[in-house]
Each structure stands twice: as C-alpha cells, then as structure tokens.
Amino acid sequence: MNNWLTDLVFVPIIIHFSSVIGSFLFNKNRAHGYPLYQIWTISFLVSILFEWIMPKYTSYNTGDIIDILAYFSGGLFYFCFHQPYYIRRNFQLAQQQEAASSPNPDANVVP
C-alpha cells in the first residue's frame, strides 16, 4: 500500500511544484492551471520512465500496471480537486494583499 500511495502522490507533487515555480518565474505569482492533456502527458512520461525504462537498468524498480493507474489517478485528483483549490486560494490571497497595499481613502477622513 505504501508504494502505491507514493505513486499516487508523485505526479501531483511534480505538477504542483512546476506550477508554483512557473507562476513565480513567468506569471507574477499568479497561479495558473494545467489542462488535462498536459497532466495526462506527464503521467504517461512518468509511467514510461519508472515502469518501463528504469526496471531495465535498476534492481529496485519493477514495472507494475497498478503503479501506472496510480500515476494517472493522482493526475486526475490534481486536476479535479487540488488545482482548483490552489488557483482559488492563490486568487484570494492576491486580493487580500492588494487590498492591504492599496491606500484606503476612508482612512484619511477626519470626523
């Protein structure tokens, strides 16, 4: 179970890390989302690498169809649940920071 759990969270971790770095470097700290086909592509490439190529060269990797299902399930979880939450939360934080940094015209009014 532990190995499959690792495979389940591996793709979401990769995608989230690249999203955070990409939004920091290219998008002025605004979160962006990946379309499902890009998440499937990452899941497919990870599957090829860790379930087909690596078992040929290492003794500690084994090819397993359930691992492939875990990669794709993790990608689907990221797309359906984590990515919308991450984008929504990032937007809320940006609004809060913008409101805190903007001058409040009512603060200078003397009663």
PDB file of N, CA, C and O in Angstrom, residues 2 7 13 15 24 33 45 77 91 93 103:
ATOM      1  N   ASN A   2       1.955   1.271   0.759  1.00  0.00           N
ATOM      2  CA  ASN A   2       2.810   2.448   0.845  1.00  0.00           C
ATOM      3  C   ASN A   2       3.403   2.793  -0.518  1.00  0.00           C
ATOM      4  O   ASN A   2       3.468   3.966  -0.888  1.00  0.00           O
ATOM      5  N   ASP A   7       3.222   6.416  -5.411  1.00  0.00           N
ATOM      6  CA  ASP A   7       2.946   6.618  -6.834  1.00  0.00           C
ATOM      7  C   ASP A   7       1.731   7.514  -7.047  1.00  0.00           C
ATOM      8  O   ASP A   7       1.686   8.285  -8.004  1.00  0.00           O
ATOM      9  N   ILE A  13       2.650  15.986  -7.011  1.00  0.00           N
ATOM     10  CA  ILE A  13       3.765  16.756  -6.452  1.00  0.00           C
ATOM     11  C   ILE A  13       4.575  17.402  -7.573  1.00  0.00           C
ATOM     12  O   ILE A  13       4.930  18.584  -7.496  1.00  0.00           O
ATOM     13  N   ILE A  15       3.567  18.174 -10.606  1.00  0.00           N
ATOM     14  CA  ILE A  15       2.773  19.202 -11.272  1.00  0.00           C
ATOM     15  C   ILE A  15       2.644  20.443 -10.387  1.00  0.00           C
ATOM     16  O   ILE A  15       2.791  21.566 -10.859  1.00  0.00           O
ATOM     17  N   PHE A  24       5.819  31.692 -10.258  1.00  0.00           N
ATOM     18  CA  PHE A  24       6.775  32.633  -9.679  1.00  0.00           C
ATOM     19  C   PHE A  24       7.664  33.251 -10.755  1.00  0.00           C
ATOM     20  O   PHE A  24       7.887  34.461 -10.771  1.00  0.00           O
ATOM     21  N   GLY A  33      -3.350  27.039 -14.137  1.00  0.00           N
ATOM     22  CA  GLY A  33      -3.668  25.624 -14.150  1.00  0.00           C
ATOM     23  C   GLY A  33      -3.189  24.959 -15.422  1.00  0.00           C
ATOM     24  O   GLY A  33      -2.944  25.610 -16.431  1.00  0.00           O
ATOM     25  N   LEU A  45       4.542  10.047 -19.343  1.00  0.00           N
ATOM     26  CA  LEU A  45       6.007  10.060 -19.347  1.00  0.00           C
ATOM     27  C   LEU A  45       6.589   9.470 -18.064  1.00  0.00           C
ATOM     28  O   LEU A  45       7.585   8.740 -18.109  1.00  0.00           O
ATOM     29  N   PHE A  77      -6.754  13.392  -9.755  1.00  0.00           N
ATOM     30  CA  PHE A  77      -7.044  14.034  -8.471  1.00  0.00           C
ATOM     31  C   PHE A  77      -6.541  15.475  -8.472  1.00  0.00           C
ATOM     32  O   PHE A  77      -7.244  16.390  -8.042  1.00  0.00           O
ATOM     33  N   PHE A  91      -5.805  33.199  -5.721  1.00  0.00           N
ATOM     34  CA  PHE A  91      -6.560  34.388  -6.103  1.00  0.00           C
ATOM     35  C   PHE A  91      -7.032  35.155  -4.869  1.00  0.00           C
ATOM     36  O   PHE A  91      -6.949  36.381  -4.816  1.00  0.00           O
ATOM     37  N   LEU A  93      -5.665  35.123  -1.849  1.00  0.00           N
ATOM     38  CA  LEU A  93      -4.500  35.745  -1.212  1.00  0.00           C
ATOM     39  C   LEU A  93      -4.042  36.980  -1.973  1.00  0.00           C
ATOM     40  O   LEU A  93      -3.655  37.985  -1.366  1.00  0.00           O
ATOM     41  N   PRO A 103      -4.039  52.193  -0.847  1.00  0.00           N
ATOM     42  CA  PRO A 103      -4.415  53.218   0.139  1.00  0.00           C
ATOM     43  C   PRO A 103      -5.928  53.256   0.309  1.00  0.00           C
ATOM     44  O   PRO A 103      -6.680  53.206  -0.663  1.00  0.00           O
TER      45      PRO A 103
END
